[in-house]
C-alpha cells in the first residue's frame, strides 16, 4: 500500500471528529505500521520485516534497565501503548 497524504488526512479527520483528544488510528506504509493518537505524534511504529526492532527512541530508553539488570525475573508493565515492548 502506497502512503498518500490525502488518505492519511482523511482518516485522521474521521478518527478525531468525535473526540478532540484523538482516537487511535493506523497508517500503513510500504515498510511500516504506525499508530497515532493525533496528527502530530507517533505512538508506536512497527517495521514489517523486523517487528521486534525498537524503531522509536523512547522504546529503546524504556529498555535501558537491562544494562543494570540483564536477567530480570519479572517485569511490571503499566499500560500497553502500541504493544511494542510487550512483543
Tab-separated table of C-alpha atoms in Angstrom:
chain	number	residue	atom	x	y	z
A	1	UNK	CA	0.000	0.000	0.000
A	2	UNK	CA	1.455	3.339	-1.031
A	3	UNK	CA	1.263	6.175	1.520
A	4	UNK	CA	-0.813	9.138	0.393
A	5	UNK	CA	-1.111	12.285	2.487
A	6	UNK	CA	-4.686	12.832	1.281
A	7	UNK	CA	-5.749	9.397	2.609
A	8	UNK	CA	-3.897	9.956	5.881
A	9	UNK	CA	-5.579	13.315	6.487
A	10	UNK	CA	-8.986	11.884	5.616
A	11	UNK	CA	-8.565	9.039	8.140
A	12	UNK	CA	-7.263	11.491	10.729
A	13	UNK	CA	-10.302	13.762	10.356
A	14	UNK	CA	-12.675	10.804	10.637
A	15	UNK	CA	-10.885	9.438	13.712
A	16	UNK	CA	-10.805	12.745	15.578
A	17	UNK	CA	-14.139	14.248	14.561
A	18	UNK	CA	-15.920	12.903	17.655
A	19	UNK	CA	-13.109	13.275	20.183
A	20	UNK	CA	-10.849	16.350	20.312
A	21	UNK	CA	-8.240	14.377	22.296
A	22	UNK	CA	-7.837	11.995	19.398
A	23	UNK	CA	-8.746	8.413	18.727
A	24	UNK	CA	-6.112	5.825	17.839
A	25	UNK	CA	-5.687	5.197	14.127
A	26	UNK	CA	-3.196	3.321	11.955
A	27	UNK	CA	-1.187	4.457	8.983
A	28	UNK	CA	0.323	1.734	6.833
A	29	UNK	CA	3.313	2.358	4.616
A	30	UNK	CA	5.316	0.020	2.430
A	31	UNK	CA	7.635	-0.987	5.261
A	32	UNK	CA	5.911	0.070	8.499
A	33	UNK	CA	2.705	0.255	10.525
A	34	UNK	CA	2.293	3.423	12.585
A	35	UNK	CA	-0.144	4.013	15.464
A	36	UNK	CA	-1.196	7.640	16.037
A	37	UNK	CA	-3.445	9.374	18.551
A	38	UNK	CA	-3.115	12.711	16.783
A	39	UNK	CA	-1.542	14.027	13.634
A	40	UNK	CA	1.446	15.485	15.443
A	41	UNK	CA	2.815	12.405	17.183
A	42	UNK	CA	3.580	8.749	16.649
A	43	UNK	CA	2.564	6.401	19.468
A	44	UNK	CA	4.129	3.234	18.051
A	45	UNK	CA	5.931	2.166	14.923
A	46	UNK	CA	6.481	-1.393	13.731
A	47	UNK	CA	8.841	-2.289	10.900
A	48	UNK	CA	7.040	-5.013	8.933
A	49	UNK	CA	10.049	-7.168	8.118
A	50	UNK	CA	11.534	-6.812	11.653
A	51	UNK	CA	8.605	-6.464	14.092
A	52	UNK	CA	10.746	-6.858	17.239
A	53	UNK	CA	13.067	-3.964	16.305
A	54	UNK	CA	12.623	-0.952	18.609
A	55	UNK	CA	12.261	1.783	15.999
A	56	UNK	CA	11.434	4.723	18.291
A	57	UNK	CA	13.912	6.275	20.702
A	58	UNK	CA	11.601	6.213	23.712
A	59	UNK	CA	11.166	2.438	23.421
A	60	UNK	CA	14.933	1.948	23.441
A	61	UNK	CA	15.185	4.199	26.507
A	62	UNK	CA	12.496	2.214	28.306
A	63	UNK	CA	14.558	-0.953	27.847
A	64	UNK	CA	17.640	0.744	29.338
A	65	UNK	CA	17.080	-1.029	32.655
A	66	UNK	CA	18.587	-4.147	31.036
A	67	UNK	CA	22.038	-2.551	31.358
A	68	UNK	CA	21.633	-2.642	35.148
A	69	UNK	CA	19.639	-5.882	35.435
A	70	UNK	CA	20.266	-8.003	32.322
A	71	UNK	CA	18.241	-11.015	33.540
A	72	UNK	CA	15.176	-9.741	35.410
A	73	UNK	CA	12.981	-12.421	36.991
A	74	UNK	CA	9.824	-10.366	36.444
A	75	UNK	CA	8.783	-7.044	34.963
A	76	UNK	CA	5.708	-4.935	35.768
A	77	UNK	CA	4.274	-3.194	32.714
A	78	UNK	CA	1.743	-0.451	33.381
A	79	UNK	CA	-0.118	0.376	30.204
A	80	UNK	CA	0.460	-1.241	26.858
A	81	UNK	CA	0.738	1.632	24.404
A	82	UNK	CA	1.107	0.116	20.970
A	83	UNK	CA	2.415	-3.159	22.368
A	84	UNK	CA	5.966	-2.571	21.169
A	85	UNK	CA	7.593	-3.680	24.416
A	86	UNK	CA	5.117	-6.474	25.091
A	87	UNK	CA	6.302	-8.294	21.961
